[in-house]
Coordinates of C-alpha atoms in Angstrom, one line a residue:
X1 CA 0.0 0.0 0.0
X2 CA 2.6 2.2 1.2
X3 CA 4.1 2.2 -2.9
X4 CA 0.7 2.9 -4.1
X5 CA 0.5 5.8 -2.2
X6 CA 4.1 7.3 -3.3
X7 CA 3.4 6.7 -6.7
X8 CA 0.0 8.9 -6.3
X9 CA 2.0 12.3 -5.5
X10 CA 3.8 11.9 -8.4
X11 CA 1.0 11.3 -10.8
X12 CA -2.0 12.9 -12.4
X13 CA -4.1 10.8 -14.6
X14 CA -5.6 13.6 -16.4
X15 CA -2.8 15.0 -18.0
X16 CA 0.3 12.7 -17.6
X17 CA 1.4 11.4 -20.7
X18 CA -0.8 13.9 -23.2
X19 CA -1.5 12.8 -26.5
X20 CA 0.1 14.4 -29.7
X21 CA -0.9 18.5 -29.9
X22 CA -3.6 17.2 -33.2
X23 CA -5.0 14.4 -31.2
X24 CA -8.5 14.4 -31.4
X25 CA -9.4 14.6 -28.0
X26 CA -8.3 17.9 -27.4
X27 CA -10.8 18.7 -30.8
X28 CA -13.3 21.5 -29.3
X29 CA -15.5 20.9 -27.2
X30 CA -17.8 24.1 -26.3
X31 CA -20.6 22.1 -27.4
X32 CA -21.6 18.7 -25.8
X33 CA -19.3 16.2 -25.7
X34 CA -19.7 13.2 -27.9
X35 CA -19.1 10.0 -26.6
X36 CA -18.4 8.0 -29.4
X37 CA -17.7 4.8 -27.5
X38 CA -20.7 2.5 -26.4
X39 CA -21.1 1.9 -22.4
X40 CA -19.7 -1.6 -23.1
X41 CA -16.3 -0.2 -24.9
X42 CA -15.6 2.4 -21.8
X43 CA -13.8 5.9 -23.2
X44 CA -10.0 5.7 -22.3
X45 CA -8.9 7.3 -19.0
X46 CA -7.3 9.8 -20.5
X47 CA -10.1 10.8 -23.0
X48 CA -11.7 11.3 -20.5
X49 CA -10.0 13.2 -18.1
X50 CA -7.9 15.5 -20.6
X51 CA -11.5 16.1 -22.7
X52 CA -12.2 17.2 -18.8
X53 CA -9.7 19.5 -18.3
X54 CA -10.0 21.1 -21.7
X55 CA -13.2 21.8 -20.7
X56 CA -12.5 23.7 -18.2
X57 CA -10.3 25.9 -19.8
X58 CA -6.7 23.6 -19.6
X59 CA -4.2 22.8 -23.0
X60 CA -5.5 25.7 -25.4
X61 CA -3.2 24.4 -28.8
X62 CA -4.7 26.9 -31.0
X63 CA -4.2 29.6 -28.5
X64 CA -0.6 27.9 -26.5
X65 CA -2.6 28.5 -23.2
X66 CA -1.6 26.2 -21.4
X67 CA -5.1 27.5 -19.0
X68 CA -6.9 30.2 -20.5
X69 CA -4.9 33.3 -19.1
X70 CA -1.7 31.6 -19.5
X71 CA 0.0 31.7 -22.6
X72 CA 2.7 30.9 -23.4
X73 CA 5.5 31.3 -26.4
X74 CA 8.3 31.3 -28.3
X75 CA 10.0 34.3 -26.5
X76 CA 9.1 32.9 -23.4
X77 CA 11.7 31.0 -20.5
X78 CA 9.4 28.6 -18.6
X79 CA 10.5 26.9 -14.8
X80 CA 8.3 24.1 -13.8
X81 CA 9.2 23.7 -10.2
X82 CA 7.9 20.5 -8.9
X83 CA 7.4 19.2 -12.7
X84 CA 7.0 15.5 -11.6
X85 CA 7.3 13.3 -15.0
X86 CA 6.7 16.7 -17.3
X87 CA 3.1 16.2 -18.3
X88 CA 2.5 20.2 -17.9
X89 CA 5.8 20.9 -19.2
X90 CA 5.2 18.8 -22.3
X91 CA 2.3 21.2 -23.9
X92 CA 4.7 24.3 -22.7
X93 CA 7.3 22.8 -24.9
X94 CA 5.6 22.3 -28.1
X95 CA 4.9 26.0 -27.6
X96 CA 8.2 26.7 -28.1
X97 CA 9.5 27.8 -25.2
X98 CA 13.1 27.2 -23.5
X99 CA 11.9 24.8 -20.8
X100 CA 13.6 24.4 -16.9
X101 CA 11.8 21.6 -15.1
X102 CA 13.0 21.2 -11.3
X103 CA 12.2 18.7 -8.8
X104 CA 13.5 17.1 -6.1
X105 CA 13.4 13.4 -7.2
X106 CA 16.1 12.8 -9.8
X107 CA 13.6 9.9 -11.7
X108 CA 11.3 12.2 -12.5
X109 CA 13.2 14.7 -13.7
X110 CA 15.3 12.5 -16.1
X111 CA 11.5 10.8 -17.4
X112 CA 10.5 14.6 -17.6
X113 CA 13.9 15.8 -19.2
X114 CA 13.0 12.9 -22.1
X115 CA 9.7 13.8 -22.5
X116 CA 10.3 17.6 -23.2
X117 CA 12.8 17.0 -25.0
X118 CA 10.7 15.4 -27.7
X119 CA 8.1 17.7 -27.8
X120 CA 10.3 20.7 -29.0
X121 CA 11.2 22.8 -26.4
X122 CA 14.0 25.5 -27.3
X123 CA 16.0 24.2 -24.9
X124 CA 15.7 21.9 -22.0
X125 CA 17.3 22.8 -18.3
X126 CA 16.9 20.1 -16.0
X127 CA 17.4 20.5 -12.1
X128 CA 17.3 18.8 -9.2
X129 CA 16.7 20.9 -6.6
X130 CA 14.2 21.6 -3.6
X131 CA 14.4 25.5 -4.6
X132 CA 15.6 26.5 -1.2
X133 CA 17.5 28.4 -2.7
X134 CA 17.1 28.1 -7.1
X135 CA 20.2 27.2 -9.1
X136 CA 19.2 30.3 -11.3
X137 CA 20.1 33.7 -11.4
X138 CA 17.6 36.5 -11.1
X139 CA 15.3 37.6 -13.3
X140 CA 15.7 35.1 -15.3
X141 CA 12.4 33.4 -16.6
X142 CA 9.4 34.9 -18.0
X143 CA 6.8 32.0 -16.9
X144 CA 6.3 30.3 -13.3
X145 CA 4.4 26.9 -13.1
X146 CA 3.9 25.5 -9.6
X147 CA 1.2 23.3 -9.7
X148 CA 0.1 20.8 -6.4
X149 CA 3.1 22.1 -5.1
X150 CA 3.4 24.7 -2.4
X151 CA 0.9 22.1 -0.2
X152 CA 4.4 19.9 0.1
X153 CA 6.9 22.8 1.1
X154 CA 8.3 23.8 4.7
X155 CA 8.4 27.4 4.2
X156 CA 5.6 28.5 1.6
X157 CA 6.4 32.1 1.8
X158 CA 10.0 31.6 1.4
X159 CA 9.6 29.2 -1.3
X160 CA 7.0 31.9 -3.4
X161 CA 10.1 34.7 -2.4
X162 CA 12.3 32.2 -4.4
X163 CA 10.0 31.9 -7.3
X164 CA 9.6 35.6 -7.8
X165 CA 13.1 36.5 -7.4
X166 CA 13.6 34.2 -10.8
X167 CA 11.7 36.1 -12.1
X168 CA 11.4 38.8 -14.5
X169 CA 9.5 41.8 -14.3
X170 CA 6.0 41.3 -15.7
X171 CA 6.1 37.4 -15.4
X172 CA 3.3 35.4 -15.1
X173 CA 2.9 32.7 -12.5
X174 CA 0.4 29.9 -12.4
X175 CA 0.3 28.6 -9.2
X176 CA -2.6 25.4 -7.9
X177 CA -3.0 23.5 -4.5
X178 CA -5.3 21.3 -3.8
X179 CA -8.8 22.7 -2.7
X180 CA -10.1 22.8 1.1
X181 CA -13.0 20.9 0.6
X182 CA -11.6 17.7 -0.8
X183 CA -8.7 17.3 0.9
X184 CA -10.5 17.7 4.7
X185 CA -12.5 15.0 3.2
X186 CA -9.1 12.8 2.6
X187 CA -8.3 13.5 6.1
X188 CA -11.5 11.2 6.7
X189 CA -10.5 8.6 3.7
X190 CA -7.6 8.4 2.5
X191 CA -3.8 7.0 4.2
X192 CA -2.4 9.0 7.2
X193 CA 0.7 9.0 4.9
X194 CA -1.5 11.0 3.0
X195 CA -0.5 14.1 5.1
X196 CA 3.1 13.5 6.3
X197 CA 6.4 14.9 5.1
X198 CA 7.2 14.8 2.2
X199 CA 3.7 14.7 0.9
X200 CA 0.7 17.3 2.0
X201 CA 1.8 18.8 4.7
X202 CA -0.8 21.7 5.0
X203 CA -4.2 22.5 3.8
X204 CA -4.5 26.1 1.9
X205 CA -7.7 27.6 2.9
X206 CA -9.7 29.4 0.1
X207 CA -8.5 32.3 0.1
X208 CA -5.1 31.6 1.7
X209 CA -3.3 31.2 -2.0
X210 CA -4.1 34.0 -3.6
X211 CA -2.9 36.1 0.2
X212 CA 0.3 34.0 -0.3
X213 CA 1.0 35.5 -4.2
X214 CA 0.1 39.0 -2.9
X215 CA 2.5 38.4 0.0
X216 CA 4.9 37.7 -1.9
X217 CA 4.4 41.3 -4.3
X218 CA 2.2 39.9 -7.0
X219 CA -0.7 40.8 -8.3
X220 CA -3.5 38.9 -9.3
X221 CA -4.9 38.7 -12.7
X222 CA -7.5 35.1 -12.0
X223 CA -8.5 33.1 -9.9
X224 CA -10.7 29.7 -10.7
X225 CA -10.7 26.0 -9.6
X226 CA -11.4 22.8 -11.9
X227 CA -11.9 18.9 -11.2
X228 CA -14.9 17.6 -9.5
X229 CA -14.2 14.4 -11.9
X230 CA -10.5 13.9 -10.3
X231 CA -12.1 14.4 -6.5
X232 CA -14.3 11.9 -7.6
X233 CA -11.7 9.8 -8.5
X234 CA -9.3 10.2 -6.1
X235 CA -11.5 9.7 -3.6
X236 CA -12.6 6.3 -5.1
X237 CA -9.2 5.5 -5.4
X238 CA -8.6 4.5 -1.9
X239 CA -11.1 1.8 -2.2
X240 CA -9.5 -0.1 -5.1
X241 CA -6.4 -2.1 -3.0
X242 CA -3.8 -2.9 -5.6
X243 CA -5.1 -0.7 -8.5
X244 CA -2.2 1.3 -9.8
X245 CA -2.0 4.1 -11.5
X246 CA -2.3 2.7 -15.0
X247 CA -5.3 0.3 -16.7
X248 CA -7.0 -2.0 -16.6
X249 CA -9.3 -0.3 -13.7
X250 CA -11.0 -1.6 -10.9
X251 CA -14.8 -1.6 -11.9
X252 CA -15.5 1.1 -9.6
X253 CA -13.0 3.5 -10.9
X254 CA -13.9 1.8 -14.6
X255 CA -17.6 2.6 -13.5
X256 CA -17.0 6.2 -12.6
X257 CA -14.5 7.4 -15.7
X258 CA -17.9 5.8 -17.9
X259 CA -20.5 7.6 -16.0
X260 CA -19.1 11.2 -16.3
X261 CA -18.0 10.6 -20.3
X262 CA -22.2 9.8 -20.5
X263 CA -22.7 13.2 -18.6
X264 CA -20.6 15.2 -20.7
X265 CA -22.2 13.7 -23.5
X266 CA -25.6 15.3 -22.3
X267 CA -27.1 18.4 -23.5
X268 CA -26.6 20.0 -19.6
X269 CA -23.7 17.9 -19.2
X270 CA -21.0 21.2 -19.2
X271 CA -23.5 23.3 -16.8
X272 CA -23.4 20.0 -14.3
X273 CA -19.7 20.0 -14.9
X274 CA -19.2 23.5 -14.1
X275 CA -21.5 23.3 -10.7
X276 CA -19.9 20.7 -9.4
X277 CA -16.5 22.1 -10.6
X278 CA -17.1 25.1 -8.2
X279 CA -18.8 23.1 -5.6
X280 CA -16.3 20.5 -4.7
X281 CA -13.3 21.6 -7.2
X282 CA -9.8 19.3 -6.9
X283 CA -7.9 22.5 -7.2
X284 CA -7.6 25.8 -7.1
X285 CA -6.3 27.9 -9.8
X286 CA -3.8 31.5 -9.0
X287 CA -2.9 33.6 -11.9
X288 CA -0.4 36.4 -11.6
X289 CA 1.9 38.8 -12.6
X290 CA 5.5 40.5 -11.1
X291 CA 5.0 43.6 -11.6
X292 CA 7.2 45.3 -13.7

């Protein structure tokens, strides 16, 4: 069990190994989604939870926002601090942008190094580093992404005063942590390992990340939260002894990934989404600036 539960820090089902920038599932969907899949032929997991994300607002190719209000380009120099395998990273690159992906487990940052490395990045920086303090001079980068991050760190303020002094006047940071409502319900559900060093080892109030970025002299340009099908899922997860993090499923996860592919098939399927996104959301979502 203990594995299983390392492996899940690491990992994010929705977005981890993204398909090719053309793929089909990242095809608009505004309108209802069409499921083309009958219930006995279940969607792919990550059909599912990348045609999930896109809906609410994540991996923009025709734009290169990599969430609506974060673009990203060409000219731009992108850290990914806590980049785990480089899902995130991976989009950022085929942008075009010179990528630096830190972490402090050297795996994952030689799997991520690989993986951005083939999806045309200007240039790759790899580090190894718990960014107390950043191998990297200031000013430096034009683009911040900390996602499911600061939840893991000692010293959040110190850590955001380490981001921003990276980086260079006018840069945008995207910043996530987990939301307040789903993880005091894994307090109830999932592992006490859950919440011990070096995994979460606080809960951010609502409210308390966007004090953090201001704290730390940014200002903030949006705020949202996404994933009521990854709370779901997570939260399921715990129930499902020896399922990794990889098919074939455990029915009840398998169950769950086919009942919310019906929904946002539905006519009212990306209203219901969009509720229960803002009721019981997986994460929240900070976008800023440093000023210039």
């Amino acid at each position: 069990m203990l594995s299983k539960i390392k492996r899940f820090f690491n990992a994010a089902p929705a977005v981890n190994d993204l398909p090719a920038a053309n793929s089909p599932t990242l095809a608009d969907v505004t309108e209802p989604v069409e499921v083309a899949a009958p219930v006995s032929e279940p969607v792919p997991e990550i059909d599912v939870g990348l045609v999930d994300s896109y809906m609410s607002g994540w991996l923009r190719n025709d734009t290169g926002e990599l969430i609506e209000g974060f673009a990203i380009t060409e000219a731009d120099t992108l850290l990914d601090i806590g980049c785990g395998d480089g899902g995130y990273a991976g989009f950022s690159a085929r942008q075009g942008a010179a990528i630096i992906l830190a972490d402090v487990d050297a795996e994952k940052i030689e799997l991520a190094r690989q993986h951005v490395e083939a999806s045309g990045a200007k240039s790759v920086q790899a580090l190894v580093t718990d960014a107390n303090p950043l191998p990297l001079p200031d000013a430096h980068v034009t683009r911040v992404v900390a996602m499911e991050v600061l939840e893991h760190v000692d010293d959040p303020a110190q850590f955001m005063a380490e981001l921003v002094r990276v980086a260079a006047p006018g840069a945008l940071f995207l910043l996530t942590v987990p939301d307040e409502l789903i993880e005091t319900i894994q307090t109830h559900i999932a592992p006490p390992v859950y919440f011990e060093k070096p995994n979460h080892i606080r809960i951010f109030k609502r409210g308390e990340l966007a004090q953090l970025a201001l704290d730390a002299g940014l200002t903030i340009e949006r705020t949202t939260q996404y994933g009521f099908y990854n709370s779901v899922w997570w939260s399921l997860y715990w129930a499902c002894e020896n399922q990794t993090l990889s098919p074939p499923w455990h029915p009840l996860i398998e169950n769950w990934r086919q009942t919310w592919s019906t929904l946002l098939s539905l006519p009212q399927g990306k209203q219901i989404k969009q509720a229960l996104d803002a009721a019981m959301p997986k994460s929240q979502v900070l976008i800023a600036r440093k000023p210039l």
